[in-house]
């Protein structure tokens, strides 16, 4: 399978360098007769952009153009090709960085491909995630038909619980911003009303596919299924949650994703103090893609 | 792709119910001319069995039989079929459990497949991991040719650091055992001497594939790349580690895996107080399978 | 995907050298609750063996052993592992062939894998097709639930229509046998009662997947969809058949497969004068595997 | 795997309805540092368009736009996204066809997807093949690095050998044109200078993958490997050709593809009298995609 594809029966393949002409992708396997709400897709893409003072001032328009697979906003069952132009390209921001930026992927891309693009980090960029959001928003619309809902929230910034200590967390953000530094944190996500039976035994467990999808997000460093702290409790206290043997049981599925701070602080390149505000929609999108794929894999005559 | 397969170019497909006739698998894509050290495979399988008083007294012989792909212990390049008989089957241990065991996968398997086997938890069992160890040990022998080494250790039992407080951890294990309960913990694993350039951009990042492989292990609940605590530090303190943009850079790669306690404590069925002693070789095996697959995917004319 | 796998949702992976310990495979994706008629599988395997004086006197018992995926002959939905021992191994027949047998795959296997097994042609052997027949017979039992029937017949031997000139064809076979030579021919196969909508647009057309499956059979050289001679007629005479745009329309699907003569005539190794008598069940098996896979791919929420 | 993808390590995924906004695709797995000759791609696309009086007067500009994977016409190793606008859309040609056109895929698409697009035959159209030619031309440039050459020629039109009786064939074409009818024929293709060892045993034989690729072309009905007539000769006369056991041996590989006449003659929609003049470049493109994929799959440490 191509390395830039995720999913088997509801599959997203993406393309695009962060500072090239455009990014985009193909959604293959979306069922026909689904109404695609374009305003919803735009609002999801909007969520991925800067929302507050702790993100960089991007003027990306992120206007998605659909080439195929739709007629009058109804899916045809055929592959959905789409593209988002990169309007706010400023490669000059990157060209005067004489050494590889700390922690960035330029070094490994050079080692892997033997070529160093003039522009920035190639595929290893937050820009690439816009294509994930387009795929994820179509997946969400598909899942809505079954009343499956997915919601992600910021759980912690740095070491501070954001839900319970929001003011303290914002003081931390201000301090980090003034220091020209960056900070990571944790996002928690919940999949609700998922039918039982999703996930495949052994390697393609629902939990395992969620882990791959989440850790594939730029800067994601950790993944945890269930309510956290589960490794410290005893068996008698351990709760079931929505998965047993990696397969959904009909209850809510909760997982969390930890993000490291953006690595290229203090560069002329524009980077976030804290990317978590932008990342909730990406986490939801990846969860929606995994869930949609498993819905299609499960409902295919799993039993007769 | 079949749901019971992991890997693209170095692929393992497994079969087998925990209390059926046999388990086994097919390793497809192992290069030819590799000498298979049978004593090494046996010793790896031995590591997966009970090693101390905190595991159940299994008398599984775990003797692997190879059907194909080898001639005089040299690989032919063709698929390696193998089987391990289930000699120590005691389904009577399981048949008098009138209700589904707490947290076990029987319920979700029933929902997914509409059938309830007489024997225990089907594919969702520690037994299935023996096939992973066979695949992983062949992968390790392949990686040895490139001096790539993989080693996993217990990092924590319950909340106690096992490396620094081993006596305290063992007191905890004794207490848990006497209470008829079980306890989880954390395993840390290191991949050393990995060449740069392994991992594919976007969805098949080295880190993302490791995450899937680890969370696919029974009872694994969390995965973390790098040295831990990375979400709490600031960008200026964040260290590179062996991966950038999800691609190896030639340095050591470290990750950890958290396990919940074995869920079916206090059953007549035989279960561990703490499965971590058996799990290190499983973590290593899954890491070896992922690394071997990426070695083959990367060295296929990634550059010309 | 592993190179020895066919199918996505109903997948067969096989292993085994022709003169090794055993051959076998894993069927992944067979739905649960299907009753497996063991006598039927045995009879299918029997069809693959010598049936008349124009095949070699094989004493292969071809007794299949199932390791998993079944309980009391009912499928569990989990992978079905199976094995057939190679009881009639006579590698001494092959060891004194000092040069590569004309047309056989030993040369290409040596070039590909850099190793020359002591035994015969490795995976490139009629022996390997027994695993296809096991997979195909399970696929047929699955398709029977939908009243889909698949039947193959010998259409021609050499250039002679076998259905209309059977006596002439048998005179040809006798002449070829006395000359110590071998002869090929053509098999025609019909899939009946196939529902409409099977096959995927563009690359995974029903016809295209049948073509791959058929040409993958040892000695198969040509594939033709529909009633034959279709390239010579005009558009106004061209008939629809059971496929439009590569997708089934509910009518019968007919195709034919041409086989070259067995290449290693006149060797001490045991070979057929004409392999077509054994090949009908292999053609049916491959057609059943393709159809079962497309059934599962199509019935997975193709439309909502 | 998505249904609209061909290839594992050098993979093409396509999108686009024949009368929608655009068609296009993603080439995933093309190595870096390859110079992409844009004039060559244009000339390949030109070959796919009408070349003589026996094709319809298309004014498609078929100008390909590349979005990613290239910088100054050098490949980066990342996915190559591309698009061709459908400039010559005339859906009014199709809207007054009150009944399904004979043999066309509208019926099966309706059955499969439960939706009837306003425009013509959806994905089942010659238009879709432009994306194959873009993918194939990049594959050809990759193969040129190894001096692998692929060339296809018209072998027969109707029942007439085009190479030896060109005048007779052209008289036939004129007669068919005047009758408002259409005619098929046969294309022969040769792959030269292919290294030995390409192709995978059993299901992914070079020949089997070529068969799938060729039969996936619209109107392709038959595939034959080797020099033809091979089923009628005896084993003692059968020649090796470039494949043994489905794996290349270093000699030229020859195969032929039979096409039925275009089915929708006599419609207002614009269709060819004989599509073979346009089809040679499509046959070459599909052969190049298969060969490039097998090159990458084979050179990935097949032996160590």
mmCIF file of N, CA and C in Angstrom, chain D residues 101-188:
data_model
loop_
_atom_site.group_PDB
_atom_site.id
_atom_site.type_symbol
_atom_site.label_atom_id
_atom_site.label_comp_id
_atom_site.label_asym_id
_atom_site.label_seq_id
_atom_site.Cartn_x
_atom_site.Cartn_y
_atom_site.Cartn_z
ATOM 1 N N UNK D 101 -27.630 3.415 -22.401
ATOM 2 C CA UNK D 101 -26.989 3.040 -23.644
ATOM 3 C C UNK D 101 -26.538 1.586 -23.568
ATOM 4 N N UNK D 102 -26.726 0.876 -24.649
ATOM 5 C CA UNK D 102 -26.384 -0.551 -24.720
ATOM 6 C C UNK D 102 -24.977 -0.816 -24.221
ATOM 7 N N UNK D 103 -24.837 -1.734 -23.291
ATOM 8 C CA UNK D 103 -23.516 -2.209 -22.838
ATOM 9 C C UNK D 103 -22.776 -1.236 -21.930
ATOM 10 N N UNK D 104 -23.265 -0.056 -21.787
ATOM 11 C CA UNK D 104 -22.531 0.907 -20.980
ATOM 12 C C UNK D 104 -22.692 0.615 -19.494
ATOM 13 N N UNK D 105 -21.893 1.245 -18.703
ATOM 14 C CA UNK D 105 -21.826 0.894 -17.291
ATOM 15 C C UNK D 105 -22.859 1.637 -16.447
ATOM 16 N N UNK D 106 -23.693 2.469 -17.057
ATOM 17 C CA UNK D 106 -24.650 3.235 -16.254
ATOM 18 C C UNK D 106 -25.505 2.308 -15.396
ATOM 19 N N UNK D 107 -25.953 1.209 -15.998
ATOM 20 C CA UNK D 107 -26.828 0.294 -15.278
ATOM 21 C C UNK D 107 -26.130 -0.289 -14.050
ATOM 22 N N UNK D 108 -24.909 -0.777 -14.245
ATOM 23 C CA UNK D 108 -24.224 -1.413 -13.108
ATOM 24 C C UNK D 108 -23.816 -0.382 -12.053
ATOM 25 N N UNK D 109 -23.472 0.837 -12.485
ATOM 26 C CA UNK D 109 -23.183 1.870 -11.491
ATOM 27 C C UNK D 109 -24.432 2.188 -10.676
ATOM 28 N N UNK D 110 -25.579 2.249 -11.345
ATOM 29 C CA UNK D 110 -26.828 2.494 -10.620
ATOM 30 C C UNK D 110 -27.076 1.397 -9.604
ATOM 31 N N UNK D 111 -26.866 0.144 -10.019
ATOM 32 C CA UNK D 111 -27.099 -0.984 -9.128
ATOM 33 C C UNK D 111 -26.120 -0.965 -7.951
ATOM 34 N N UNK D 112 -24.884 -0.603 -8.245
ATOM 35 C CA UNK D 112 -23.854 -0.636 -7.206
ATOM 36 C C UNK D 112 -24.006 0.511 -6.218
ATOM 37 N N UNK D 113 -24.233 1.725 -6.762
ATOM 38 C CA UNK D 113 -24.180 2.909 -5.908
ATOM 39 C C UNK D 113 -25.558 3.503 -5.617
ATOM 40 N N UNK D 114 -26.596 3.014 -6.315
ATOM 41 C CA UNK D 114 -27.944 3.507 -6.046
ATOM 42 C C UNK D 114 -28.142 4.956 -6.415
ATOM 43 N N UNK D 115 -27.376 5.441 -7.356
ATOM 44 C CA UNK D 115 -27.447 6.852 -7.741
ATOM 45 C C UNK D 115 -27.136 6.945 -9.229
ATOM 46 N N UNK D 116 -27.848 7.837 -9.939
ATOM 47 C CA UNK D 116 -27.607 7.994 -11.369
ATOM 48 C C UNK D 116 -27.169 9.418 -11.639
ATOM 49 N N UNK D 117 -25.867 9.606 -11.859
ATOM 50 C CA UNK D 117 -25.374 10.964 -12.127
ATOM 51 C C UNK D 117 -26.020 11.547 -13.376
ATOM 52 N N UNK D 118 -26.184 12.852 -13.423
ATOM 53 C CA UNK D 118 -26.702 13.538 -14.606
ATOM 54 C C UNK D 118 -25.796 13.296 -15.804
ATOM 55 N N UNK D 119 -24.502 13.311 -15.538
ATOM 56 C CA UNK D 119 -23.559 13.168 -16.639
ATOM 57 C C UNK D 119 -23.381 11.696 -16.990
ATOM 58 N N UNK D 120 -22.505 11.422 -17.921
ATOM 59 C CA UNK D 120 -22.369 10.090 -18.513
ATOM 60 C C UNK D 120 -21.835 9.029 -17.590
ATOM 61 N N UNK D 121 -21.038 8.130 -18.133
ATOM 62 C CA UNK D 121 -20.728 6.846 -17.514
ATOM 63 C C UNK D 121 -19.827 6.861 -16.297
ATOM 64 N N UNK D 122 -19.698 7.988 -15.617
ATOM 65 C CA UNK D 122 -18.955 8.014 -14.365
ATOM 66 C C UNK D 122 -17.497 7.661 -14.557
ATOM 67 N N UNK D 123 -17.034 6.703 -13.788
ATOM 68 C CA UNK D 123 -15.636 6.314 -13.847
ATOM 69 C C UNK D 123 -15.367 5.384 -15.026
ATOM 70 N N UNK D 124 -16.437 4.796 -15.599
ATOM 71 C CA UNK D 124 -16.255 3.807 -16.652
ATOM 72 C C UNK D 124 -16.202 4.518 -17.998
ATOM 73 N N UNK D 125 -15.084 5.109 -18.302
ATOM 74 C CA UNK D 125 -14.995 5.962 -19.480
ATOM 75 C C UNK D 125 -13.550 6.038 -19.940
ATOM 76 N N UNK D 126 -13.386 6.248 -21.219
ATOM 77 C CA UNK D 126 -12.030 6.406 -21.752
ATOM 78 C C UNK D 126 -11.341 7.628 -21.147
ATOM 79 N N UNK D 127 -12.142 8.605 -20.709
ATOM 80 C CA UNK D 127 -11.563 9.812 -20.128
ATOM 81 C C UNK D 127 -10.648 9.483 -18.945
ATOM 82 N N UNK D 128 -11.088 8.557 -18.139
ATOM 83 C CA UNK D 128 -10.337 8.171 -16.932
ATOM 84 C C UNK D 128 -8.915 7.725 -17.263
ATOM 85 N N UNK D 129 -8.702 7.235 -18.484
ATOM 86 C CA UNK D 129 -7.384 6.689 -18.816
ATOM 87 C C UNK D 129 -6.297 7.764 -18.930
ATOM 88 N N UNK D 130 -6.681 9.035 -19.023
ATOM 89 C CA UNK D 130 -5.650 10.086 -19.070
ATOM 90 C C UNK D 130 -4.812 10.071 -17.791
ATOM 91 N N UNK D 131 -5.469 9.808 -16.646
ATOM 92 C CA UNK D 131 -4.712 9.751 -15.390
ATOM 93 C C UNK D 131 -3.747 8.561 -15.388
ATOM 94 N N UNK D 132 -4.157 7.475 -16.052
ATOM 95 C CA UNK D 132 -3.246 6.331 -16.158
ATOM 96 C C UNK D 132 -2.010 6.708 -16.984
ATOM 97 N N UNK D 133 -2.221 7.516 -18.012
ATOM 98 C CA UNK D 133 -1.099 7.894 -18.875
ATOM 99 C C UNK D 133 -0.124 8.805 -18.121
ATOM 100 N N UNK D 134 -0.634 9.684 -17.284
ATOM 101 C CA UNK D 134 0.264 10.515 -16.480
ATOM 102 C C UNK D 134 1.097 9.621 -15.555
ATOM 103 N N UNK D 135 0.422 8.726 -14.842
ATOM 104 C CA UNK D 135 1.147 7.796 -13.973
ATOM 105 C C UNK D 135 2.127 6.940 -14.754
ATOM 106 N N UNK D 136 1.685 6.454 -15.898
ATOM 107 C CA UNK D 136 2.541 5.594 -16.715
ATOM 108 C C UNK D 136 3.742 6.335 -17.269
ATOM 109 N N UNK D 137 3.576 7.612 -17.600
ATOM 110 C CA UNK D 137 4.713 8.335 -18.177
ATOM 111 C C UNK D 137 5.779 8.601 -17.111
ATOM 112 N N UNK D 138 5.354 8.828 -15.875
ATOM 113 C CA UNK D 138 6.334 8.968 -14.784
ATOM 114 C C UNK D 138 7.030 7.609 -14.553
ATOM 115 N N UNK D 139 6.235 6.546 -14.603
ATOM 116 C CA UNK D 139 6.834 5.205 -14.438
ATOM 117 C C UNK D 139 7.846 4.926 -15.544
ATOM 118 N N UNK D 140 7.525 5.326 -16.761
ATOM 119 C CA UNK D 140 8.471 5.124 -17.877
ATOM 120 C C UNK D 140 9.780 5.875 -17.638
ATOM 121 N N UNK D 141 9.673 7.113 -17.133
ATOM 122 C CA UNK D 141 10.884 7.891 -16.868
ATOM 123 C C UNK D 141 11.733 7.203 -15.799
ATOM 124 N N UNK D 142 11.067 6.640 -14.814
ATOM 125 C CA UNK D 142 11.781 5.871 -13.784
ATOM 126 C C UNK D 142 12.475 4.655 -14.411
ATOM 127 N N UNK D 143 11.750 3.934 -15.259
ATOM 128 C CA UNK D 143 12.304 2.720 -15.871
ATOM 129 C C UNK D 143 13.445 3.029 -16.840
ATOM 130 N N UNK D 144 13.398 4.217 -17.456
ATOM 131 C CA UNK D 144 14.481 4.625 -18.370
ATOM 132 C C UNK D 144 15.832 4.622 -17.676
ATOM 133 N N UNK D 145 15.824 4.924 -16.374
ATOM 134 C CA UNK D 145 17.068 4.912 -15.615
ATOM 135 C C UNK D 145 17.755 3.546 -15.665
ATOM 136 N N UNK D 146 16.949 2.506 -15.908
ATOM 137 C CA UNK D 146 17.474 1.146 -15.960
ATOM 138 C C UNK D 146 17.469 0.616 -17.391
ATOM 139 N N UNK D 147 17.233 1.528 -18.323
ATOM 140 C CA UNK D 147 17.171 1.169 -19.744
ATOM 141 C C UNK D 147 16.073 0.156 -20.068
ATOM 142 N N UNK D 148 15.043 0.144 -19.259
ATOM 143 C CA UNK D 148 13.898 -0.723 -19.560
ATOM 144 C C UNK D 148 12.975 0.030 -20.521
ATOM 145 N N UNK D 149 12.643 -0.608 -21.623
ATOM 146 C CA UNK D 149 11.830 0.034 -22.653
ATOM 147 C C UNK D 149 10.535 -0.757 -22.867
ATOM 148 N N UNK D 150 9.453 -0.032 -23.107
ATOM 149 C CA UNK D 150 8.141 -0.645 -23.303
ATOM 150 C C UNK D 150 7.525 -0.069 -24.564
ATOM 151 N N UNK D 151 7.097 -0.959 -25.482
ATOM 152 C CA UNK D 151 6.485 -0.463 -26.711
ATOM 153 C C UNK D 151 5.300 -1.334 -27.108
ATOM 154 N N UNK D 152 4.182 -0.667 -27.436
ATOM 155 C CA UNK D 152 2.970 -1.376 -27.872
ATOM 156 C C UNK D 152 2.626 -0.987 -29.303
ATOM 157 N N UNK D 153 2.088 -1.945 -30.047
ATOM 158 C CA UNK D 153 1.686 -1.714 -31.437
ATOM 159 C C UNK D 153 0.335 -2.378 -31.697
ATOM 160 N N UNK D 154 -0.401 -1.841 -32.675
ATOM 161 C CA UNK D 154 -1.631 -2.522 -33.109
ATOM 162 C C UNK D 154 -1.223 -3.774 -33.879
ATOM 163 N N UNK D 155 -1.763 -4.909 -33.449
ATOM 164 C CA UNK D 155 -1.447 -6.169 -34.106
ATOM 165 C C UNK D 155 -2.558 -6.557 -35.091
ATOM 166 N N UNK D 156 -3.793 -6.316 -34.685
ATOM 167 C CA UNK D 156 -4.913 -6.697 -35.553
ATOM 168 C C UNK D 156 -6.061 -5.717 -35.378
ATOM 169 N N UNK D 157 -6.786 -5.478 -36.468
ATOM 170 C CA UNK D 157 -8.033 -4.712 -36.406
ATOM 171 C C UNK D 157 -9.113 -5.636 -36.937
ATOM 172 N N UNK D 158 -10.187 -5.805 -36.131
ATOM 173 C CA UNK D 158 -11.123 -6.862 -36.465
ATOM 174 C C UNK D 158 -10.320 -8.156 -36.529
ATOM 175 N N UNK D 159 -10.533 -8.953 -37.553
ATOM 176 C CA UNK D 159 -9.760 -10.186 -37.669
ATOM 177 C C UNK D 159 -8.528 -10.034 -38.538
ATOM 178 N N UNK D 160 -8.180 -8.820 -38.935
ATOM 179 C CA UNK D 160 -7.115 -8.605 -39.923
ATOM 180 C C UNK D 160 -5.806 -8.187 -39.259
ATOM 181 N N UNK D 161 -4.721 -8.893 -39.630
ATOM 182 C CA UNK D 161 -3.390 -8.557 -39.119
ATOM 183 C C UNK D 161 -2.987 -7.175 -39.645
ATOM 184 N N UNK D 162 -2.831 -6.226 -38.710
ATOM 185 C CA UNK D 162 -2.599 -4.842 -39.112
ATOM 186 C C UNK D 162 -1.168 -4.626 -39.583
ATOM 187 N N UNK D 163 -0.259 -5.383 -39.057
ATOM 188 C CA UNK D 163 1.147 -5.202 -39.424
ATOM 189 C C UNK D 163 1.404 -5.680 -40.851
ATOM 190 N N UNK D 164 0.727 -6.766 -41.237
ATOM 191 C CA UNK D 164 0.985 -7.358 -42.554
ATOM 192 C C UNK D 164 -0.027 -6.940 -43.617
ATOM 193 N N UNK D 165 -1.183 -6.490 -43.209
ATOM 194 C CA UNK D 165 -2.253 -6.167 -44.185
ATOM 195 C C UNK D 165 -2.860 -4.811 -43.895
ATOM 196 N N UNK D 166 -2.019 -3.828 -43.747
ATOM 197 C CA UNK D 166 -2.494 -2.536 -43.308
ATOM 198 C C UNK D 166 -3.559 -1.959 -44.244
ATOM 199 N N UNK D 167 -3.374 -2.123 -45.539
ATOM 200 C CA UNK D 167 -4.365 -1.565 -46.468
ATOM 201 C C UNK D 167 -5.724 -2.229 -46.313
ATOM 202 N N UNK D 168 -5.686 -3.536 -46.184
ATOM 203 C CA UNK D 168 -6.949 -4.264 -45.994
ATOM 204 C C UNK D 168 -7.642 -3.809 -44.709
ATOM 205 N N UNK D 169 -6.837 -3.612 -43.678
ATOM 206 C CA UNK D 169 -7.392 -3.182 -42.391
ATOM 207 C C UNK D 169 -8.033 -1.797 -42.526
ATOM 208 N N UNK D 170 -7.387 -0.942 -43.304
ATOM 209 C CA UNK D 170 -7.950 0.403 -43.432
ATOM 210 C C UNK D 170 -9.226 0.414 -44.273
ATOM 211 N N UNK D 171 -9.323 -0.495 -45.248
ATOM 212 C CA UNK D 171 -10.593 -0.635 -45.976
ATOM 213 C C UNK D 171 -11.707 -1.066 -45.016
ATOM 214 N N UNK D 172 -11.362 -1.997 -44.117
ATOM 215 C CA UNK D 172 -12.339 -2.432 -43.118
ATOM 216 C C UNK D 172 -12.792 -1.257 -42.256
ATOM 217 N N UNK D 173 -11.821 -0.450 -41.799
ATOM 218 C CA UNK D 173 -12.154 0.695 -40.949
ATOM 219 C C UNK D 173 -13.107 1.659 -41.663
ATOM 220 N N UNK D 174 -12.839 1.908 -42.959
ATOM 221 C CA UNK D 174 -13.718 2.809 -43.726
ATOM 222 C C UNK D 174 -15.133 2.247 -43.805
ATOM 223 N N UNK D 175 -15.221 0.949 -44.047
ATOM 224 C CA UNK D 175 -16.545 0.331 -44.164
ATOM 225 C C UNK D 175 -17.303 0.417 -42.841
ATOM 226 N N UNK D 176 -16.583 0.161 -41.755
ATOM 227 C CA UNK D 176 -17.217 0.216 -40.433
ATOM 228 C C UNK D 176 -17.676 1.630 -40.138
ATOM 229 N N UNK D 177 -16.842 2.605 -40.499
ATOM 230 C CA UNK D 177 -17.185 4.005 -40.248
ATOM 231 C C UNK D 177 -18.444 4.398 -41.004
ATOM 232 N N UNK D 178 -18.480 4.013 -42.286
ATOM 233 C CA UNK D 178 -19.651 4.375 -43.086
ATOM 234 C C UNK D 178 -20.921 3.716 -42.566
ATOM 235 N N UNK D 179 -20.774 2.551 -41.966
ATOM 236 C CA UNK D 179 -21.942 1.873 -41.403
ATOM 237 C C UNK D 179 -22.329 2.452 -40.038
ATOM 238 N N UNK D 180 -21.576 3.464 -39.574
ATOM 239 C CA UNK D 180 -21.866 4.027 -38.247
ATOM 240 C C UNK D 180 -21.605 3.040 -37.134
ATOM 241 N N UNK D 181 -20.721 2.110 -37.415
ATOM 242 C CA UNK D 181 -20.466 1.031 -36.455
ATOM 243 C C UNK D 181 -19.066 1.202 -35.853
ATOM 244 N N UNK D 182 -18.622 0.252 -35.096
ATOM 245 C CA UNK D 182 -17.289 0.309 -34.497
ATOM 246 C C UNK D 182 -16.651 -1.080 -34.550
ATOM 247 N N UNK D 183 -15.344 -1.112 -34.356
ATOM 248 C CA UNK D 183 -14.608 -2.385 -34.490
ATOM 249 C C UNK D 183 -13.470 -2.443 -33.470
ATOM 250 N N UNK D 184 -13.186 -3.642 -32.984
ATOM 251 C CA UNK D 184 -12.106 -3.831 -32.012
ATOM 252 C C UNK D 184 -10.837 -4.348 -32.651
ATOM 253 N N UNK D 185 -10.015 -5.023 -31.857
ATOM 254 C CA UNK D 185 -8.771 -5.559 -32.386
ATOM 255 C C UNK D 185 -7.810 -5.948 -31.278
ATOM 256 N N UNK D 186 -6.558 -6.048 -31.634
ATOM 257 C CA UNK D 186 -5.567 -6.567 -30.704
ATOM 258 C C UNK D 186 -4.321 -5.687 -30.700
ATOM 259 N N UNK D 187 -3.768 -5.472 -29.510
ATOM 260 C CA UNK D 187 -2.515 -4.724 -29.364
ATOM 261 C C UNK D 187 -1.473 -5.663 -28.789
ATOM 262 N N UNK D 188 -0.259 -5.605 -29.339
ATOM 263 C CA UNK D 188 0.840 -6.408 -28.805
ATOM 264 C C UNK D 188 1.837 -5.463 -28.134
#
